[in-house]
Coordinates of C-alpha atoms in Angstrom, one line a residue:
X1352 CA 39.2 175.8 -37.2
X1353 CA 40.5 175.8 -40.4
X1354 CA 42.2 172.8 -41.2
X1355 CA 44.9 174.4 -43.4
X1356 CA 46.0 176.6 -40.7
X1357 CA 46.3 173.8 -38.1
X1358 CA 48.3 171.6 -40.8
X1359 CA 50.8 174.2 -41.5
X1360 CA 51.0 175.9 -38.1
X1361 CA 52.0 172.7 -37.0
X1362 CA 54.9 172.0 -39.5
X1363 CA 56.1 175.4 -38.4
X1364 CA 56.0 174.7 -34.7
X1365 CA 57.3 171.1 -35.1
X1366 CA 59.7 171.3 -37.7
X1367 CA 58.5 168.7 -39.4
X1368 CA 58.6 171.1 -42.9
X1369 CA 61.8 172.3 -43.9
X1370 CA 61.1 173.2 -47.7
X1371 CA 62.3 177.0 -48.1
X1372 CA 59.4 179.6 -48.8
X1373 CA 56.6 178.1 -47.1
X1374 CA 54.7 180.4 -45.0
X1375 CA 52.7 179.6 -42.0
X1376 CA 49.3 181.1 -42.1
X1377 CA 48.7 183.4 -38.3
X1378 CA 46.5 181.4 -36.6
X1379 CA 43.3 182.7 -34.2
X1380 CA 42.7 182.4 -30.9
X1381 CA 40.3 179.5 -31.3
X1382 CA 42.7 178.0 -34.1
X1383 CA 45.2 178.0 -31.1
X1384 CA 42.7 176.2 -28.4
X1385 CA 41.9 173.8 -31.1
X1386 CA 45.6 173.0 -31.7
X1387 CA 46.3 172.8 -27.6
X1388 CA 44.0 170.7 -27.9
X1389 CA 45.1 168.6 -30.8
X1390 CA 48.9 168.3 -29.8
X1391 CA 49.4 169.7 -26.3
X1392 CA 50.3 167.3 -23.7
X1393 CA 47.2 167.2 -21.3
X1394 CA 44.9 165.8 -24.0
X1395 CA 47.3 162.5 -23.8
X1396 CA 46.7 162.7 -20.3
X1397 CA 42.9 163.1 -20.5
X1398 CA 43.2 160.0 -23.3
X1399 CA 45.0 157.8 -21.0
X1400 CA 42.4 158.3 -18.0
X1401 CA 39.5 157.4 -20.5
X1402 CA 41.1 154.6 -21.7
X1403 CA 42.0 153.1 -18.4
X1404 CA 38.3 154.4 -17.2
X1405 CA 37.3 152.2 -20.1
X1406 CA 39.3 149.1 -19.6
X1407 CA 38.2 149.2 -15.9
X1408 CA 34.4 149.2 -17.1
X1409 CA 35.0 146.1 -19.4
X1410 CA 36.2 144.4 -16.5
X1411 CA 33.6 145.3 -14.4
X1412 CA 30.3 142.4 -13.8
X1413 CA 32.5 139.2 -15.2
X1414 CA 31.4 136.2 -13.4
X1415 CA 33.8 133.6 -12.2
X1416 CA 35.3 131.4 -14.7
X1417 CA 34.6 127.4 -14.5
X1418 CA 36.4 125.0 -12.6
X1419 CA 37.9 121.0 -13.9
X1420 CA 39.5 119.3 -11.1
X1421 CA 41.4 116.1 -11.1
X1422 CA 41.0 114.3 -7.8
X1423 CA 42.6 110.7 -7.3
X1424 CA 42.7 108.9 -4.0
X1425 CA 44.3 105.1 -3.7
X1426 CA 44.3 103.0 -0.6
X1427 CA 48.1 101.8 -0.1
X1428 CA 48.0 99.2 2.6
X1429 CA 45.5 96.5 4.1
X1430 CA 42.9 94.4 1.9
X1431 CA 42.5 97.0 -0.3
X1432 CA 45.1 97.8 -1.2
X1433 CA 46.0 99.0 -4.4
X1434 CA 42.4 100.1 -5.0
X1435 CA 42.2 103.0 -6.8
X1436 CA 39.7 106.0 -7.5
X1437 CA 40.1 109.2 -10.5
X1438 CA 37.1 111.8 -10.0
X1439 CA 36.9 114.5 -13.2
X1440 CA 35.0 117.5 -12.0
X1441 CA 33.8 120.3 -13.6
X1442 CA 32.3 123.4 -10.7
X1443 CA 30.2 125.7 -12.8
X1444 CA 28.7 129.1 -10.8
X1445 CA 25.8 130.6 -11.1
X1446 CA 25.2 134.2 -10.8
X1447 CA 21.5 134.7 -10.5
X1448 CA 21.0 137.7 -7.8
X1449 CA 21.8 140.0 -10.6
X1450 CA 24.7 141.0 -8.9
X1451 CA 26.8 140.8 -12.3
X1452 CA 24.7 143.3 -14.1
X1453 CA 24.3 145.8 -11.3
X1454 CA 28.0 146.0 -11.0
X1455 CA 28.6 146.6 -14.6
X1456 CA 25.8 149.3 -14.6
X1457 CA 27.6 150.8 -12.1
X1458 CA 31.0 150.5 -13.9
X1459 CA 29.4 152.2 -17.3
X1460 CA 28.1 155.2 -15.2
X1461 CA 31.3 155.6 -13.6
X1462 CA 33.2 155.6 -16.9
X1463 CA 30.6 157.9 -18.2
X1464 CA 31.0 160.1 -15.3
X1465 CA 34.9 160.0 -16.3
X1466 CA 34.1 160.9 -19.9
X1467 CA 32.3 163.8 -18.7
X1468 CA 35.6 165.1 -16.3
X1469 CA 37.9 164.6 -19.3
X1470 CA 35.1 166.9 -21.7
X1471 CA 35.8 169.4 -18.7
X1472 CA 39.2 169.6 -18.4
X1473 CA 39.2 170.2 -22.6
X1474 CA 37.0 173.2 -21.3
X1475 CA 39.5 174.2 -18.9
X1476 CA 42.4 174.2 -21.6
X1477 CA 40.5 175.5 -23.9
X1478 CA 39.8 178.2 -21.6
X1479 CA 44.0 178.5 -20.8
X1480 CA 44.5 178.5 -24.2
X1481 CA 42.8 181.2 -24.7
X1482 CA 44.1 183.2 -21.9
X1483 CA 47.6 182.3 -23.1
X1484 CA 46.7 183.9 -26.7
X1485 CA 45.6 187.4 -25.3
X1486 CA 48.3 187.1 -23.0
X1487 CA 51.2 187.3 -26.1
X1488 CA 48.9 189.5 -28.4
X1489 CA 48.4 192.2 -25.5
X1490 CA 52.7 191.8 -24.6
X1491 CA 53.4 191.8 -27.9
X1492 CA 51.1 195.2 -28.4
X1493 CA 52.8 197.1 -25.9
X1494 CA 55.9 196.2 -27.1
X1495 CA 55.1 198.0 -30.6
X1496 CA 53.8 201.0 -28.7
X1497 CA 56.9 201.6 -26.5
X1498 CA 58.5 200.6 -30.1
X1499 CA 56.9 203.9 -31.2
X1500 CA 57.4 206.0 -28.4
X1501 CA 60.9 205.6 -28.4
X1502 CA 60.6 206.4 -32.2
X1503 CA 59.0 209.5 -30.9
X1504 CA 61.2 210.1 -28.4
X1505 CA 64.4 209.9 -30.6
X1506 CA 63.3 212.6 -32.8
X1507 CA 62.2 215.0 -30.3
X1508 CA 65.6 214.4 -28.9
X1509 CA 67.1 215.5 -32.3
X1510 CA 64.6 218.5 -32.1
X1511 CA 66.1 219.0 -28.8
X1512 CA 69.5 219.3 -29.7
X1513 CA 69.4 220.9 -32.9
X1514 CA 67.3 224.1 -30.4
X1515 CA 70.3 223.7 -28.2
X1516 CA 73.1 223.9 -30.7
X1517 CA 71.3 227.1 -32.1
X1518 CA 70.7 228.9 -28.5
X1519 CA 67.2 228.6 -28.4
X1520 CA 67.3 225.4 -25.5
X1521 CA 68.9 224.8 -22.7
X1522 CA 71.4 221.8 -21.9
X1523 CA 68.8 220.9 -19.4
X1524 CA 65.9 220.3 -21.8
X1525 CA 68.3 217.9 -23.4
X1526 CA 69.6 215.5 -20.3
X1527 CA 65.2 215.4 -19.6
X1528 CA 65.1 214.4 -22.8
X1529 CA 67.7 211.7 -22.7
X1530 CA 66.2 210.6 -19.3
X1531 CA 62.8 210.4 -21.0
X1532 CA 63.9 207.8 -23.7
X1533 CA 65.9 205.7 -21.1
X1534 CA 62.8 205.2 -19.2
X1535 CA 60.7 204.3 -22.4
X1536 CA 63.7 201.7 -23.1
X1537 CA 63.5 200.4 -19.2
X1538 CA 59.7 199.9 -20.0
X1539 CA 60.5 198.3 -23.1
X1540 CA 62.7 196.2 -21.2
X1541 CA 60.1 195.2 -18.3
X1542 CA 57.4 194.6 -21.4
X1543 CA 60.1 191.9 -23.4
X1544 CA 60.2 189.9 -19.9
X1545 CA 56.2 190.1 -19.5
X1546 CA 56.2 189.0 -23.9
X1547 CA 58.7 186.6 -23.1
X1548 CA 56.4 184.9 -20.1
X1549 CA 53.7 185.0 -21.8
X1550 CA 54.9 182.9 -24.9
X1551 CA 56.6 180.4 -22.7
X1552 CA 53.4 180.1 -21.0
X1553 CA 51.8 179.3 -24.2
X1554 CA 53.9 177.4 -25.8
X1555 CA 54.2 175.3 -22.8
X1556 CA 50.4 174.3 -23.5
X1557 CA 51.7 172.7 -26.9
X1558 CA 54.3 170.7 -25.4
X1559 CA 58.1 170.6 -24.5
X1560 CA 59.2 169.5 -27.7
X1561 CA 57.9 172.7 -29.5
X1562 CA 60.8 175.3 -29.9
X1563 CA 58.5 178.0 -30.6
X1564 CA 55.2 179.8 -31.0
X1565 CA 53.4 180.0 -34.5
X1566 CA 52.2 183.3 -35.5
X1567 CA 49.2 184.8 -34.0
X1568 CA 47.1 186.9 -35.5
X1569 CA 44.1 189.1 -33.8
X1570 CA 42.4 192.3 -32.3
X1571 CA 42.1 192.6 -28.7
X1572 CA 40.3 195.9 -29.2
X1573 CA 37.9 194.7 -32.0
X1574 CA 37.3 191.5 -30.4
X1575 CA 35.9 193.6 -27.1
X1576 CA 33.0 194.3 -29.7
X1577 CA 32.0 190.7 -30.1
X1578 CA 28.5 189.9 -29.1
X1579 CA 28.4 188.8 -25.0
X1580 CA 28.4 185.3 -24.6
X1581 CA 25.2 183.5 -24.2
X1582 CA 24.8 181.6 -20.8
X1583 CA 24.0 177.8 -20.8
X1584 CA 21.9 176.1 -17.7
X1585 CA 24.8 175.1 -15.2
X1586 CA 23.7 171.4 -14.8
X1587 CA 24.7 171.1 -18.2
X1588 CA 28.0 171.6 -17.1
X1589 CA 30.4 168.3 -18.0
X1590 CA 31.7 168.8 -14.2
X1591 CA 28.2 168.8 -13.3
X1592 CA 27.2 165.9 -15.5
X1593 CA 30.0 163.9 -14.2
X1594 CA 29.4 164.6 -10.3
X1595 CA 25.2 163.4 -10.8
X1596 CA 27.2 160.2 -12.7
X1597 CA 29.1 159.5 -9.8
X1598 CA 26.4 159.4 -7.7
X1599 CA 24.5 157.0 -9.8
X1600 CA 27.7 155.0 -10.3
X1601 CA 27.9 154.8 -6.3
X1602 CA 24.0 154.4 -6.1
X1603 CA 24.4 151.7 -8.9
X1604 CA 27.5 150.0 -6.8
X1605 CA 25.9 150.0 -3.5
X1606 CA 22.4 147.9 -4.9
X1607 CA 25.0 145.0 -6.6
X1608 CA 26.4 144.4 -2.9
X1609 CA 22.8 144.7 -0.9
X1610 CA 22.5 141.3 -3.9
X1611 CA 25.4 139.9 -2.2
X1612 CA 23.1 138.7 0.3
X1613 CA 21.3 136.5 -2.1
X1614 CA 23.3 133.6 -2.6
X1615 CA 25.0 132.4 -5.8
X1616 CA 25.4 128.6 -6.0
X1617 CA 27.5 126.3 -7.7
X1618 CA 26.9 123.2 -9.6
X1619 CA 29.5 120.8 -9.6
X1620 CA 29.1 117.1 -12.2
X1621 CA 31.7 114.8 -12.9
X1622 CA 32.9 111.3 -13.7
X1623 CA 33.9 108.9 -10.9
X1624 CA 36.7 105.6 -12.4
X1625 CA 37.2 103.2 -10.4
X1626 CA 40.6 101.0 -10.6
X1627 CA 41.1 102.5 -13.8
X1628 CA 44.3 100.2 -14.4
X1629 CA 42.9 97.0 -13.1
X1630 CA 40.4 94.3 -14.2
X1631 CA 37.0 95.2 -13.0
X1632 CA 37.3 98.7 -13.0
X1633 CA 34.1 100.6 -13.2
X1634 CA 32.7 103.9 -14.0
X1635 CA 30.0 106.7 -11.4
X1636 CA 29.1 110.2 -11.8
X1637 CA 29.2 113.0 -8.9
X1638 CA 26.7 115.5 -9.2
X1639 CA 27.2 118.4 -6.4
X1640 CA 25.5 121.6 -5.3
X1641 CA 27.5 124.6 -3.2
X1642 CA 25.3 127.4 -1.9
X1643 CA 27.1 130.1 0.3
X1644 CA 25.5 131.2 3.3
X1645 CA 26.1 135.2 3.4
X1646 CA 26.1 135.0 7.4
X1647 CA 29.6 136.9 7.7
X1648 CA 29.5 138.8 4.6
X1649 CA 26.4 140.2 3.3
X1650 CA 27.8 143.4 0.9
X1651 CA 25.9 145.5 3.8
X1652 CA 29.2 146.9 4.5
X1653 CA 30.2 147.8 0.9
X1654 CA 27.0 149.1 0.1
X1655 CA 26.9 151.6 3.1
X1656 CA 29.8 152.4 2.1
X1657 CA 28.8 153.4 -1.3
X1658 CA 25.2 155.0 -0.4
X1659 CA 27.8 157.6 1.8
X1660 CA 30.0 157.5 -1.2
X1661 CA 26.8 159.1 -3.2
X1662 CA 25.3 161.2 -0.6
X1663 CA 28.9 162.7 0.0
X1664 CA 29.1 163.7 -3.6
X1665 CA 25.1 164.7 -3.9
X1666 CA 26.2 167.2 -1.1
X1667 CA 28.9 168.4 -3.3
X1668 CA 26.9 168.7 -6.5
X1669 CA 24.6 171.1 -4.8
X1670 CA 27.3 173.0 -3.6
X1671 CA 29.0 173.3 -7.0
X1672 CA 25.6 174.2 -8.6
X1673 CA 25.1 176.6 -6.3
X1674 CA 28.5 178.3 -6.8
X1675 CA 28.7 177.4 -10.3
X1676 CA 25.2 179.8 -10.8
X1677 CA 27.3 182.7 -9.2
X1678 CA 30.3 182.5 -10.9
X1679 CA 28.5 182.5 -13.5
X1680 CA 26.5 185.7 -13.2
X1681 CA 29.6 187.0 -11.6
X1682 CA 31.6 186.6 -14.5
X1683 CA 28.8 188.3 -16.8
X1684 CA 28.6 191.2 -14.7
X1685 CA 32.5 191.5 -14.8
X1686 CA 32.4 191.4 -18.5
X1687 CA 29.8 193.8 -18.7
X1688 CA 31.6 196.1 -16.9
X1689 CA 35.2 195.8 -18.0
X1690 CA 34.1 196.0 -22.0
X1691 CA 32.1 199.4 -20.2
X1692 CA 35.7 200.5 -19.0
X1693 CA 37.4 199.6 -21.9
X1694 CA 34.8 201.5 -24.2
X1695 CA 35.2 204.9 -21.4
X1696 CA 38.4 204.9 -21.7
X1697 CA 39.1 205.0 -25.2
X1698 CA 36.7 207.8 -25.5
X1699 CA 37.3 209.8 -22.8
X1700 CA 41.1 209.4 -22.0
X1701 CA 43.0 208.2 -25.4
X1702 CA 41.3 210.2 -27.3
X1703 CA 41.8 213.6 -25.6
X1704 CA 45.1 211.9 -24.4
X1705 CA 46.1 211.9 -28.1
X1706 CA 44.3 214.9 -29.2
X1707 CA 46.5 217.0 -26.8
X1708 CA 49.9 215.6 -27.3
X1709 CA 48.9 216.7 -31.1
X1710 CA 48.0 220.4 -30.2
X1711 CA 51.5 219.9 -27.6
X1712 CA 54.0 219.1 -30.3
X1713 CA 52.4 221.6 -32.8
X1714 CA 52.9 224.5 -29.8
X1715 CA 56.1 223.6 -29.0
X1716 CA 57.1 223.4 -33.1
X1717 CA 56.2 226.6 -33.2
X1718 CA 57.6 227.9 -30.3
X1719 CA 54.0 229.1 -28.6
X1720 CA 54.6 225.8 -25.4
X1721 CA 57.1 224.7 -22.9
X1722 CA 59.0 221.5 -23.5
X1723 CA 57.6 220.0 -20.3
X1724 CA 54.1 220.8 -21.3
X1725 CA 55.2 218.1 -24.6
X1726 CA 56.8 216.2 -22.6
X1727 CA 53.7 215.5 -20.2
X1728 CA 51.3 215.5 -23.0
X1729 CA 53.9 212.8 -24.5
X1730 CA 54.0 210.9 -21.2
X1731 CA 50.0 210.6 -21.0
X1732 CA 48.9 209.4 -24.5
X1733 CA 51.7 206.7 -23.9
X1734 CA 50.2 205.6 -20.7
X1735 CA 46.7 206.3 -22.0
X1736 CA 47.4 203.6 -25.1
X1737 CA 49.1 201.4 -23.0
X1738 CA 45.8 200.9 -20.6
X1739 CA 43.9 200.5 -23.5
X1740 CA 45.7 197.2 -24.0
X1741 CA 45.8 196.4 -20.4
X1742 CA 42.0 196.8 -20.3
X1743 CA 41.0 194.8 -23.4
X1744 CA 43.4 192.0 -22.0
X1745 CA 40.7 192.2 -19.0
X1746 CA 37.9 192.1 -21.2
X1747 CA 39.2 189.5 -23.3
X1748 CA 40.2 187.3 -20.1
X1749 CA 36.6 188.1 -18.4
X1750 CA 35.1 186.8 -21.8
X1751 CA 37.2 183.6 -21.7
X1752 CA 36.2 183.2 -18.1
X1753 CA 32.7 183.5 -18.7
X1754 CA 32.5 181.2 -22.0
X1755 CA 34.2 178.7 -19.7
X1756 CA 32.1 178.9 -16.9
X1757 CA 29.1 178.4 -19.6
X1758 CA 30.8 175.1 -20.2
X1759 CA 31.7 176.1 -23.8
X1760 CA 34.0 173.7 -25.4
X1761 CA 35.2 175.3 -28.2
X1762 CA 35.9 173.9 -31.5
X1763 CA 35.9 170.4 -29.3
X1764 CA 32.2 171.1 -28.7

């Protein structure tokens, strides 16, 4: 991505330049991913998860924090009375099953696991971004050609009516005429709503505070000629990746409770005072040991709990692999054959689409073809250029899905 492009495509979109004569450079369809990416509201989203992933992970394995107690007891009545007694404590644990470490092991795989989710959701806006893009350049392409048919329509209209003023057409020719252009402008009317859809649809990927689109610039058709994409192993897959991190995150989680069962004591020292405000006070120590007895709760719970955890997402790994190989060769194959339909029909229907609505209007100039012989020869290299666009938004779609299904990750790769 060009970092001039992103800079001033963004002052554009934002408003943050107003100086007069500063013009914003088009910007491609991987110049748009990469600004979706850069400003567009889901990448905060994707940050925030990390970052509480993260925090979560730090936490993760800390052992309980030291105890001082302050204990005093003092007998009020009888013969001793007035007797006194402070203790100072300090309780210390002492983690050494390993618990601790397991449990943060766990807690790094599992952030790494959510590291590898966020990398594949970029891939997934990355991939709507790019759908978005072909979206507006493919509306915005039929608009210019119904843009020139009703060019083309308005001045065989005049035609029409200058024949008919003379006597050489009928009033009929002229009302098919006028029909003719009213449906171009209906079209032209159904293609603004599909433009304007399409650019709220991708300017929605750069946020609600953006006003408008910047400029696009590309070539459905000469993008169709683009070298296929080349296929990556599906378990390199971030979705993949993170699903095999889960598991060892719950595999991980599930052999720091089994250590539950291994107890953790506690060592308690201290200073004993005795009669600390009268005469003959004197001074002891307390030294202490707590070990728990795991007899009502082992972690054998939590740790089944966790090995189902893992073998409940294993299943589901295998299942996504398995699918994820498909859709994979499915998308190829759809590529394959949509560029194949693309290619067909730009030989064999525009291009004899358009070489007869040439030889039409030159009969009909000259008097040697009916009007409705132009008219259908008008009416099918219209339709003709128009699936052209249609198809090439296919092709460009079946590449996006394919490159996204490869796990590509665009210019965050």
């Amino acid at each position: 991505m060009k970092l001039k492009a992103v800079i001033v495509s963004l002052a554009t979109t934002l408003g943050s330049l107003s100086a007069a004569g500063d013009e914003p450079q088009p910007l491609g369809r991987d110049d748009f991913a990469a600004l979706v990416i850069q400003i567009g509201p889901a990448t905060r989203v994707l940050e925030a998860r990390t970052a509480s992933a993260r925090a979560t992970r730090d936490a993760a394995g800390r052992s309980e924090n030291p105890a001082f107690a302050w204990e005093r007891s003092a007998a009020v009545s009888g013969r001793r009375a007035d007797e006194s007694q402070d203790d100072l404590l300090l309780r210390a644990p002492l983690v050494v099953s390993g618990r601790l470490a397991g449990e943060q092991a766990a807690a790094a795989a599992g952030f790494k696991a959510v590291e590898q989710s966020a990398l594949w959701a970029r891939a997934r806006l990355i991939w709507k971004a790019r759908r978005a893009f072909d979206a507006v350049l493919a509306a915005r392409g039929k608009a210019l050609i119904l843009d020139r048919t009703a060019t083309r329509a308005g001045e065989l209209l005049r035609i029409v009516i200058a024949r008919e003023k003379a006597g050489e057409s009928a009033g009929y020719e002229r009302l098919r005429m006028e029909l003719e252009g009213a449906l171009v402008a209906d079209l032209r009317s159904a293609i603004d709503i599909e433009r304007a859809q399409a650019e709220s649809a991708a300017a929605a990927l750069l946020g609600r505070d953006v006003s408008g689109l910047p400029p696009f610039a590309g070539d459905l058709l000469a993008d169709a000629a683009r070298p296929i994409p080349e296929t990556t192993a599906v378990e390199q897959r971030a979705d993949l990746q993170a699903l095999a991190l889960e598991i060892e995150a719950a595999e991980g989680a599930a052999r720091a409770a089994r250590r539950r069962a291994i107890p953790d004591p506690a060592v308690t020292a201290g200073v004993q005072v005795l009669d600390l405000a009268q005469n003959g006070r004197g001074i002891g120590y307390i030294i202490g040991l707590e070990v728990p007895l795991p007899l009502l709760d082992s972690g054998s719970r939590e740790a089944d709990a966790a090995m189902a955890r893992a073998r409940a997402t294993e299943a589901e790994r295998m299942s996504e692999l398995s699918a994820a190989a498909r859709e994979q060769l499915s998308a190829r194959v759809t590529l394959l054959a949509r560029r194949e339909r693309l290619s067909t029909h730009r030989t064999e229907v525009l291009a004899r689409a358009e070489g007869l609505r040439e030889i039409a209007a030159a009969a009909w100039r000259a008097g040697g073809a009916e009007f409705w012989t132009l008219l259908d020869a008008e009416r099918v290299a219209r339709e003709a250029r128009l699936m052209v666009l249609e198809l090439a938004l296919d092709a460009s779609h079946a590449e996006a899905d394919l490159r996204f299904l490869s796990g590509d990750m665009g210019a965050e790769k």
